[in-house]
Amino acid sequence: VILTTNFPFSLGSFLQFHLEGDYLIGGLFDIHHVRDSVYLYRPEAIDCSSSTLNPKPFQLILMRFSVEEINNSTNLLPNVSLGYDIFDHCSDTQIFPAILKLVSFSGTIQSWGEPHKNLSKVSKVTAVVGPFSSTNTLTIAPLFMPDLIPVVSYGAASSTFTKKLKYPSFLRTVHSNKEIIGVIVEIILHFNWRWVAFLNSDNDFGKDGLELFIKRIENTNICLAYTKGINDNTNTFQMFKQIQAQKIGVIIVFTTKLTAEALIESAIQVNITDKVWIAGDTWSLNKRLPKVKGIKNIGTVIGVSQPVVTIPGFDDFIYDSKSQTHCEKKEQNMFCNQVCNCSSLTPEDILAVDPSFSFSVYSAVYAIAHALHNTLQCGSGRCNGNITVYPYMVLAELKKSNFTLLNRSIKFDENGEPKFGSYSIVFWNHSGDAEEIGFYHFYPQRNFFINGTKIQWYTKGQVPTSICSKECTIGHAKKQNGIHECCFNCIICPSGTYINSSVDPYKCLKCKETEWSEEASTSCSLRVVEYIQFTDSGAIVIMVGAWFLVGLTAAMSVLFAINYNTPIVRSAGGPMCFLILGCLSLCSISVFFQFDKPTTSFCILRFLPFFLFYTVCLACFVVRSFQIVCIFKIAAKFPNLHSWWMKYHGQWLVITVAFLTQALLLLIGYSCAPPKPYNETVWYPDKIILSCDINLTATSSPVVLLLSLCCFCFIFSYMGKDLPKNYNEAKAITFCLLLLIFTWIIFATEYMLYRGKHIQTLNALAVLSSLYSFLLWYFLPKCYIIILQPHKNTQQYFQGLIQNYTKTISQ
């Protein structure tokens, strides 16, 4: 490729684009900027000097200063002169002649098919400093990569350049977007802002920043409420209208300098107020914007910037350059885009430019110089001139850089990322200056600090808020409203649940079964475990009553045994009385197991003795009721039935069948689903009632048998209600059954309404009442007659009652 495009050149007082030397460093600086795409009718290179000046040529002069400082050094590159070839990189697509100039020699690009024998046949450019923007770098970097010419950028921060397979010879002296986005997120988290907008340049730099920001806030409670890629055609009025409608209080502006300036000026024009603006490092140290009229009305501006490093001797260099002239050879032909229409600039204009990235340019030049120094094996005041230097050799030494510059250790990692530097956090104060209020250090360890007390908030003291929904009060969970987690409704956590905002602010967590909580709780408390102990006063009274029942049955048994052949004992059932009294005593066993902490055996014995032996009692009363009715009513009408009953002892057969049936039913039921301890946690949220879990299916059959016996007993006893008054066993049995039914109806009602620990006391009381109902109202009257009315306990007295009843019926 032969490069033949040349332009006449007029050099200004400050600028010199070319300097001869033994080794050349290329320089790409965007002194001008092409804002709009230009339609071309024929191929031609862009004349950058005819475009908008942006920024002033601060970095170019700094590179000149760095190279001349190195050439004047006796330690770095002794007896070797360093030169440069600098180009104005004003467009990302139409300045390739400048790039081709850097990789060519005498207008020709050599092929690397064969190793070069001598340096005179290849370009003397050993490395390139720049360009500044990520978009420009993405365009031109691939042209340098095949020859492994080191490209050391002082501003390209896109994370794309970490891909070393694609950009093997790319290094940079600024941190990637990933780092600055991390600092911005740290600031947002520090001030507890949750509802933010992200405005980015509609280019590679801005899009990369947006992607990194979205990824970085994934595991935080920051919500990206609004995002917009900004270019020259963006309707900023509509954009700010949408931001206002969503009540966003924090706006991150991750754009280039020119785009940021246009955006802030537009915000002033449309009267955007009460916002916090977070500036990226491209415009946070802008010298002009903080002094623009109306800038104070837009809110508070906080920025992340490259640290301002004072470079010794640079100011003097600016003033000395002004007194020199570089225009002696006005007729010389220079290459395209090595012209600057800025001859009217004063030293004050240069020094007033945003100082961001000054140390990045300075350290980039010095890193290349040190790499060249090591490649040439310089030492003892001389460099080895016999070494042929190729760019890939400089690249290898660049990656191993380890030197100190202005008290800063300059190193690169394996991806060409800087292992040095930090970020400053600044605030635009009311004087129009960027005041440093914090920092973020990367090495030797990460350290973040910000002094919020120095910030003059637009809220006049208090830190502004930026939220979609107010935080829920204590004890309330969030219910997301819409697509953003920051927008939510607050729902109170019901009793039995709690909210742990640090774990999951969106869910009311259930307490354990052993715990409880009130409504709107943030933790659970242990439930009180309750059960009736043996030492409880109510339990003692009931157990004394049970022992008294046992004693009373024993006494009655003795009394009945003494008076066994008397009419009263025989009419009460004779030998059956002793069976009933014995079963009543055995039923009382269940009472003692209603108390204390329930176990499986306790739960079984709470009901088993009562079910089994009370069945015998009811069976006895069934046959007793049947015999009374049979003697007085059925015998005359059904003599065969009466004779069969008497011959085969039908009463004992019925009792035995009832006992065996109940025993079998209990055995089957308890084998399939035995009663077991159960913690009642439903009725009382703050208590655990220790009770027994009774399987209704397993116990339904024994209960049905008891109810059936009770019904038969009631029917037969009711049929004998009109028997002789003093001989009316049926009336006594009927009354006892009514008491029994009434007792268990009361207990069932209480059990439906109350499940506290005293339900066991009531259960024991119901069992005891069932036993006493027969003992007191069936047996006690007979004891009374035996002891206090012996004249009624005679054969003649009973025969007289029967004769009178018979006459009454016959009439």
Short mmCIF file of N, CA and C in Angstrom, two decimals, residues 502-609:
data_model
loop_
_atom_site.label_atom_id
_atom_site.label_comp_id
_atom_site.label_asym_id
_atom_site.label_seq_id
_atom_site.Cartn_x
_atom_site.Cartn_y
_atom_site.Cartn_z
N SER A 502 -33.40 -9.05 56.19
CA SER A 502 -32.04 -9.32 55.72
C SER A 502 -31.96 -10.62 54.93
N VAL A 503 -32.90 -11.53 55.13
CA VAL A 503 -32.92 -12.81 54.42
C VAL A 503 -33.84 -12.74 53.21
N ASP A 504 -35.09 -12.36 53.43
CA ASP A 504 -36.06 -12.27 52.34
C ASP A 504 -37.14 -11.26 52.72
N PRO A 505 -37.02 -10.01 52.22
CA PRO A 505 -38.02 -8.99 52.58
C PRO A 505 -39.36 -9.19 51.90
N TYR A 506 -39.47 -10.20 51.01
CA TYR A 506 -40.69 -10.39 50.24
C TYR A 506 -41.53 -11.56 50.76
N LYS A 507 -41.17 -12.15 51.88
CA LYS A 507 -41.87 -13.34 52.33
C LYS A 507 -42.00 -13.36 53.84
N CYS A 508 -43.21 -13.63 54.30
CA CYS A 508 -43.44 -13.85 55.73
C CYS A 508 -43.10 -15.31 56.02
N LEU A 509 -42.13 -15.53 56.85
CA LEU A 509 -41.67 -16.88 57.16
C LEU A 509 -42.50 -17.46 58.30
N LYS A 510 -42.83 -18.73 58.19
CA LYS A 510 -43.61 -19.39 59.24
C LYS A 510 -42.72 -19.73 60.43
N CYS A 511 -43.29 -19.57 61.61
CA CYS A 511 -42.57 -19.98 62.81
C CYS A 511 -42.58 -21.50 62.90
N LYS A 512 -41.64 -22.04 63.65
CA LYS A 512 -41.63 -23.47 63.91
C LYS A 512 -42.83 -23.84 64.79
N GLU A 513 -43.13 -25.13 64.84
CA GLU A 513 -44.27 -25.56 65.65
C GLU A 513 -44.06 -25.26 67.13
N THR A 514 -42.81 -25.17 67.53
CA THR A 514 -42.51 -24.90 68.94
C THR A 514 -42.43 -23.40 69.23
N GLU A 515 -42.73 -22.57 68.20
CA GLU A 515 -42.62 -21.12 68.36
C GLU A 515 -43.92 -20.44 67.98
N TRP A 516 -44.01 -19.17 68.35
CA TRP A 516 -45.20 -18.39 68.01
C TRP A 516 -44.80 -16.93 67.82
N SER A 517 -45.66 -16.18 67.21
CA SER A 517 -45.40 -14.75 67.03
C SER A 517 -46.73 -14.02 66.90
N GLU A 518 -46.70 -12.77 67.28
CA GLU A 518 -47.87 -11.93 67.10
C GLU A 518 -47.85 -11.36 65.68
N GLU A 519 -48.90 -10.67 65.34
CA GLU A 519 -48.97 -10.01 64.05
C GLU A 519 -47.86 -8.97 63.93
N ALA A 520 -47.28 -8.87 62.74
CA ALA A 520 -46.21 -7.90 62.45
C ALA A 520 -44.97 -8.14 63.31
N SER A 521 -44.55 -9.38 63.40
CA SER A 521 -43.37 -9.72 64.20
C SER A 521 -42.14 -9.87 63.31
N THR A 522 -40.98 -9.65 63.91
CA THR A 522 -39.72 -9.83 63.21
C THR A 522 -38.96 -11.05 63.72
N SER A 523 -39.54 -11.75 64.68
CA SER A 523 -38.93 -12.97 65.20
C SER A 523 -40.01 -13.79 65.89
N CYS A 524 -39.67 -15.00 66.23
CA CYS A 524 -40.61 -15.90 66.90
C CYS A 524 -40.14 -16.14 68.33
N SER A 525 -41.10 -16.41 69.20
CA SER A 525 -40.81 -16.74 70.59
C SER A 525 -41.21 -18.18 70.86
N LEU A 526 -40.53 -18.78 71.81
CA LEU A 526 -40.86 -20.16 72.17
C LEU A 526 -42.24 -20.22 72.81
N ARG A 527 -43.00 -21.21 72.43
CA ARG A 527 -44.32 -21.41 73.02
C ARG A 527 -44.17 -21.99 74.43
N VAL A 528 -45.16 -21.71 75.26
CA VAL A 528 -45.21 -22.28 76.61
C VAL A 528 -45.82 -23.67 76.51
N VAL A 529 -45.12 -24.66 77.00
CA VAL A 529 -45.61 -26.04 76.99
C VAL A 529 -46.47 -26.26 78.23
N GLU A 530 -47.71 -26.70 78.02
CA GLU A 530 -48.65 -26.85 79.13
C GLU A 530 -49.25 -28.25 79.14
N TYR A 531 -49.37 -28.77 80.33
CA TYR A 531 -50.10 -30.02 80.57
C TYR A 531 -50.40 -30.07 82.07
N ILE A 532 -51.39 -30.89 82.44
CA ILE A 532 -51.78 -30.99 83.84
C ILE A 532 -50.87 -31.99 84.55
N GLN A 533 -50.18 -31.50 85.55
CA GLN A 533 -49.28 -32.36 86.32
C GLN A 533 -50.05 -33.05 87.44
N PHE A 534 -49.44 -34.08 87.99
CA PHE A 534 -50.07 -34.79 89.10
C PHE A 534 -50.23 -33.90 90.32
N THR A 535 -49.37 -32.89 90.41
CA THR A 535 -49.40 -32.00 91.59
C THR A 535 -50.42 -30.88 91.45
N ASP A 536 -51.09 -30.80 90.29
CA ASP A 536 -52.11 -29.76 90.10
C ASP A 536 -53.26 -30.00 91.07
N SER A 537 -53.80 -28.92 91.63
CA SER A 537 -54.85 -29.04 92.65
C SER A 537 -56.08 -29.75 92.10
N GLY A 538 -56.47 -29.41 90.86
CA GLY A 538 -57.62 -30.07 90.27
C GLY A 538 -57.37 -31.56 90.07
N ALA A 539 -56.15 -31.92 89.66
CA ALA A 539 -55.82 -33.33 89.47
C ALA A 539 -55.86 -34.07 90.79
N ILE A 540 -55.38 -33.43 91.85
CA ILE A 540 -55.38 -34.08 93.17
C ILE A 540 -56.81 -34.36 93.62
N VAL A 541 -57.70 -33.36 93.46
CA VAL A 541 -59.09 -33.54 93.88
C VAL A 541 -59.74 -34.69 93.12
N ILE A 542 -59.52 -34.75 91.78
CA ILE A 542 -60.15 -35.80 90.98
C ILE A 542 -59.57 -37.16 91.33
N MET A 543 -58.25 -37.25 91.55
CA MET A 543 -57.66 -38.54 91.91
C MET A 543 -58.13 -39.00 93.29
N VAL A 544 -58.31 -38.05 94.21
CA VAL A 544 -58.88 -38.40 95.53
C VAL A 544 -60.30 -38.94 95.34
N GLY A 545 -61.06 -38.28 94.42
CA GLY A 545 -62.41 -38.76 94.14
C GLY A 545 -62.40 -40.16 93.55
N ALA A 546 -61.38 -40.47 92.71
CA ALA A 546 -61.28 -41.81 92.14
C ALA A 546 -60.97 -42.85 93.22
N TRP A 547 -60.04 -42.48 94.13
CA TRP A 547 -59.73 -43.41 95.23
C TRP A 547 -60.93 -43.58 96.15
N PHE A 548 -61.65 -42.53 96.34
CA PHE A 548 -62.86 -42.63 97.18
C PHE A 548 -63.88 -43.56 96.52
N LEU A 549 -63.99 -43.48 95.17
CA LEU A 549 -64.91 -44.37 94.44
C LEU A 549 -64.49 -45.82 94.62
N VAL A 550 -63.18 -46.09 94.54
CA VAL A 550 -62.70 -47.45 94.73
C VAL A 550 -63.03 -47.93 96.14
N GLY A 551 -62.81 -47.06 97.12
CA GLY A 551 -63.12 -47.43 98.50
C GLY A 551 -64.61 -47.66 98.70
N LEU A 552 -65.41 -46.81 98.06
CA LEU A 552 -66.86 -46.92 98.21
C LEU A 552 -67.37 -48.21 97.57
N THR A 553 -66.82 -48.56 96.40
CA THR A 553 -67.24 -49.81 95.77
C THR A 553 -66.84 -51.02 96.60
N ALA A 554 -65.69 -50.92 97.20
CA ALA A 554 -65.25 -52.02 98.06
C ALA A 554 -66.17 -52.17 99.26
N ALA A 555 -66.56 -51.03 99.86
CA ALA A 555 -67.46 -51.06 101.01
C ALA A 555 -68.82 -51.61 100.62
N MET A 556 -69.32 -51.17 99.47
CA MET A 556 -70.62 -51.65 99.01
C MET A 556 -70.56 -53.15 98.71
N SER A 557 -69.43 -53.59 98.14
CA SER A 557 -69.28 -55.02 97.87
C SER A 557 -69.34 -55.83 99.15
N VAL A 558 -68.68 -55.34 100.20
CA VAL A 558 -68.73 -56.03 101.50
C VAL A 558 -70.15 -56.04 102.04
N LEU A 559 -70.81 -54.89 101.96
CA LEU A 559 -72.19 -54.79 102.48
C LEU A 559 -73.12 -55.73 101.72
N PHE A 560 -72.95 -55.78 100.38
CA PHE A 560 -73.80 -56.66 99.58
C PHE A 560 -73.48 -58.12 99.85
N ALA A 561 -72.21 -58.41 100.11
CA ALA A 561 -71.84 -59.79 100.41
C ALA A 561 -72.47 -60.26 101.72
N ILE A 562 -72.51 -59.37 102.72
CA ILE A 562 -73.11 -59.70 104.02
C ILE A 562 -74.62 -59.93 103.86
N ASN A 563 -75.24 -59.10 103.02
CA ASN A 563 -76.69 -59.18 102.82
C ASN A 563 -77.03 -59.81 101.47
N TYR A 564 -76.23 -60.79 101.09
CA TYR A 564 -76.35 -61.36 99.76
C TYR A 564 -77.73 -61.97 99.49
N ASN A 565 -78.35 -62.63 100.51
CA ASN A 565 -79.61 -63.35 100.31
C ASN A 565 -80.85 -62.50 100.58
N THR A 566 -80.64 -61.21 100.78
CA THR A 566 -81.79 -60.32 101.02
C THR A 566 -82.41 -59.92 99.71
N PRO A 567 -83.72 -59.56 99.71
CA PRO A 567 -84.41 -59.18 98.46
C PRO A 567 -83.76 -57.98 97.76
N ILE A 568 -83.24 -57.02 98.53
CA ILE A 568 -82.66 -55.82 97.91
C ILE A 568 -81.47 -56.20 97.05
N VAL A 569 -80.57 -57.02 97.58
CA VAL A 569 -79.38 -57.40 96.85
C VAL A 569 -79.75 -58.22 95.62
N ARG A 570 -80.72 -59.16 95.79
CA ARG A 570 -81.12 -60.00 94.67
C ARG A 570 -81.82 -59.16 93.60
N SER A 571 -82.66 -58.18 94.02
CA SER A 571 -83.35 -57.35 93.04
C SER A 571 -82.37 -56.42 92.32
N ALA A 572 -81.24 -56.06 92.98
CA ALA A 572 -80.22 -55.21 92.35
C ALA A 572 -79.40 -55.99 91.33
N GLY A 573 -79.47 -57.28 91.33
CA GLY A 573 -78.75 -58.07 90.35
C GLY A 573 -78.03 -59.25 90.93
N GLY A 574 -77.99 -59.36 92.26
CA GLY A 574 -77.35 -60.51 92.89
C GLY A 574 -75.87 -60.52 92.59
N PRO A 575 -75.36 -61.63 92.05
CA PRO A 575 -73.92 -61.73 91.75
C PRO A 575 -73.46 -60.71 90.72
N MET A 576 -74.43 -60.21 89.90
CA MET A 576 -74.06 -59.22 88.89
C MET A 576 -73.62 -57.90 89.53
N CYS A 577 -74.11 -57.65 90.75
CA CYS A 577 -73.72 -56.41 91.46
C CYS A 577 -72.22 -56.35 91.68
N PHE A 578 -71.64 -57.50 92.07
CA PHE A 578 -70.20 -57.53 92.33
C PHE A 578 -69.40 -57.30 91.04
N LEU A 579 -69.93 -57.82 89.90
CA LEU A 579 -69.26 -57.58 88.62
C LEU A 579 -69.30 -56.10 88.24
N ILE A 580 -70.47 -55.49 88.46
CA ILE A 580 -70.61 -54.06 88.11
C ILE A 580 -69.69 -53.22 88.98
N LEU A 581 -69.69 -53.50 90.31
CA LEU A 581 -68.85 -52.71 91.22
C LEU A 581 -67.37 -52.89 90.90
N GLY A 582 -66.99 -54.10 90.58
CA GLY A 582 -65.59 -54.35 90.22
C GLY A 582 -65.19 -53.61 88.94
N CYS A 583 -66.09 -53.64 87.94
CA CYS A 583 -65.77 -52.94 86.68
C CYS A 583 -65.73 -51.43 86.88
N LEU A 584 -66.60 -50.91 87.74
CA LEU A 584 -66.54 -49.48 88.03
C LEU A 584 -65.20 -49.10 88.66
N SER A 585 -64.70 -49.96 89.53
CA SER A 585 -63.39 -49.69 90.14
C SER A 585 -62.28 -49.75 89.09
N LEU A 586 -62.38 -50.73 88.18
CA LEU A 586 -61.35 -50.84 87.14
C LEU A 586 -61.43 -49.68 86.14
N CYS A 587 -62.65 -49.16 85.90
CA CYS A 587 -62.79 -48.00 85.02
C CYS A 587 -62.06 -46.78 85.58
N SER A 588 -61.98 -46.69 86.89
CA SER A 588 -61.33 -45.51 87.51
C SER A 588 -59.84 -45.44 87.21
N ILE A 589 -59.26 -46.54 86.70
CA ILE A 589 -57.83 -46.50 86.33
C ILE A 589 -57.58 -45.42 85.29
N SER A 590 -58.53 -45.24 84.37
CA SER A 590 -58.36 -44.24 83.30
C SER A 590 -58.17 -42.84 83.86
N VAL A 591 -58.75 -42.56 85.01
CA VAL A 591 -58.68 -41.21 85.58
C VAL A 591 -57.24 -40.83 85.89
N PHE A 592 -56.45 -41.78 86.41
CA PHE A 592 -55.09 -41.46 86.85
C PHE A 592 -54.15 -41.17 85.67
N PHE A 593 -54.49 -41.67 84.49
CA PHE A 593 -53.62 -41.46 83.33
C PHE A 593 -54.02 -40.25 82.50
N GLN A 594 -54.98 -39.48 83.00
CA GLN A 594 -55.37 -38.24 82.32
C GLN A 594 -54.38 -37.10 82.61
N PHE A 595 -53.49 -37.31 83.56
CA PHE A 595 -52.60 -36.24 84.02
C PHE A 595 -51.14 -36.59 83.73
N ASP A 596 -50.28 -35.58 83.94
CA ASP A 596 -48.85 -35.65 83.68
C ASP A 596 -48.57 -35.64 82.17
N LYS A 597 -47.28 -35.60 81.82
CA LYS A 597 -46.87 -35.50 80.42
C LYS A 597 -47.26 -36.77 79.69
N PRO A 598 -48.02 -36.63 78.60
CA PRO A 598 -48.51 -37.84 77.94
C PRO A 598 -47.40 -38.61 77.22
N THR A 599 -47.50 -39.93 77.34
CA THR A 599 -46.66 -40.85 76.58
C THR A 599 -47.59 -41.81 75.84
N THR A 600 -47.02 -42.68 75.03
CA THR A 600 -47.86 -43.62 74.28
C THR A 600 -48.64 -44.53 75.22
N SER A 601 -47.98 -45.02 76.25
CA SER A 601 -48.68 -45.90 77.21
C SER A 601 -49.74 -45.12 77.99
N PHE A 602 -49.43 -43.88 78.35
CA PHE A 602 -50.40 -43.05 79.05
C PHE A 602 -51.63 -42.83 78.17
N CYS A 603 -51.38 -42.55 76.88
CA CYS A 603 -52.49 -42.27 75.97
C CYS A 603 -53.38 -43.50 75.80
N ILE A 604 -52.78 -44.68 75.77
CA ILE A 604 -53.58 -45.91 75.65
C ILE A 604 -54.42 -46.13 76.90
N LEU A 605 -53.79 -45.96 78.08
CA LEU A 605 -54.49 -46.22 79.34
C LEU A 605 -55.47 -45.12 79.73
N ARG A 606 -55.44 -44.00 79.03
CA ARG A 606 -56.43 -42.96 79.30
C ARG A 606 -57.85 -43.42 78.93
N PHE A 607 -57.95 -44.30 77.94
CA PHE A 607 -59.27 -44.67 77.41
C PHE A 607 -59.54 -46.17 77.46
N LEU A 608 -58.50 -46.99 77.34
CA LEU A 608 -58.71 -48.44 77.26
C LEU A 608 -59.47 -49.01 78.45
N PRO A 609 -59.08 -48.77 79.71
CA PRO A 609 -59.83 -49.36 80.84
C PRO A 609 -61.29 -48.88 80.87
#
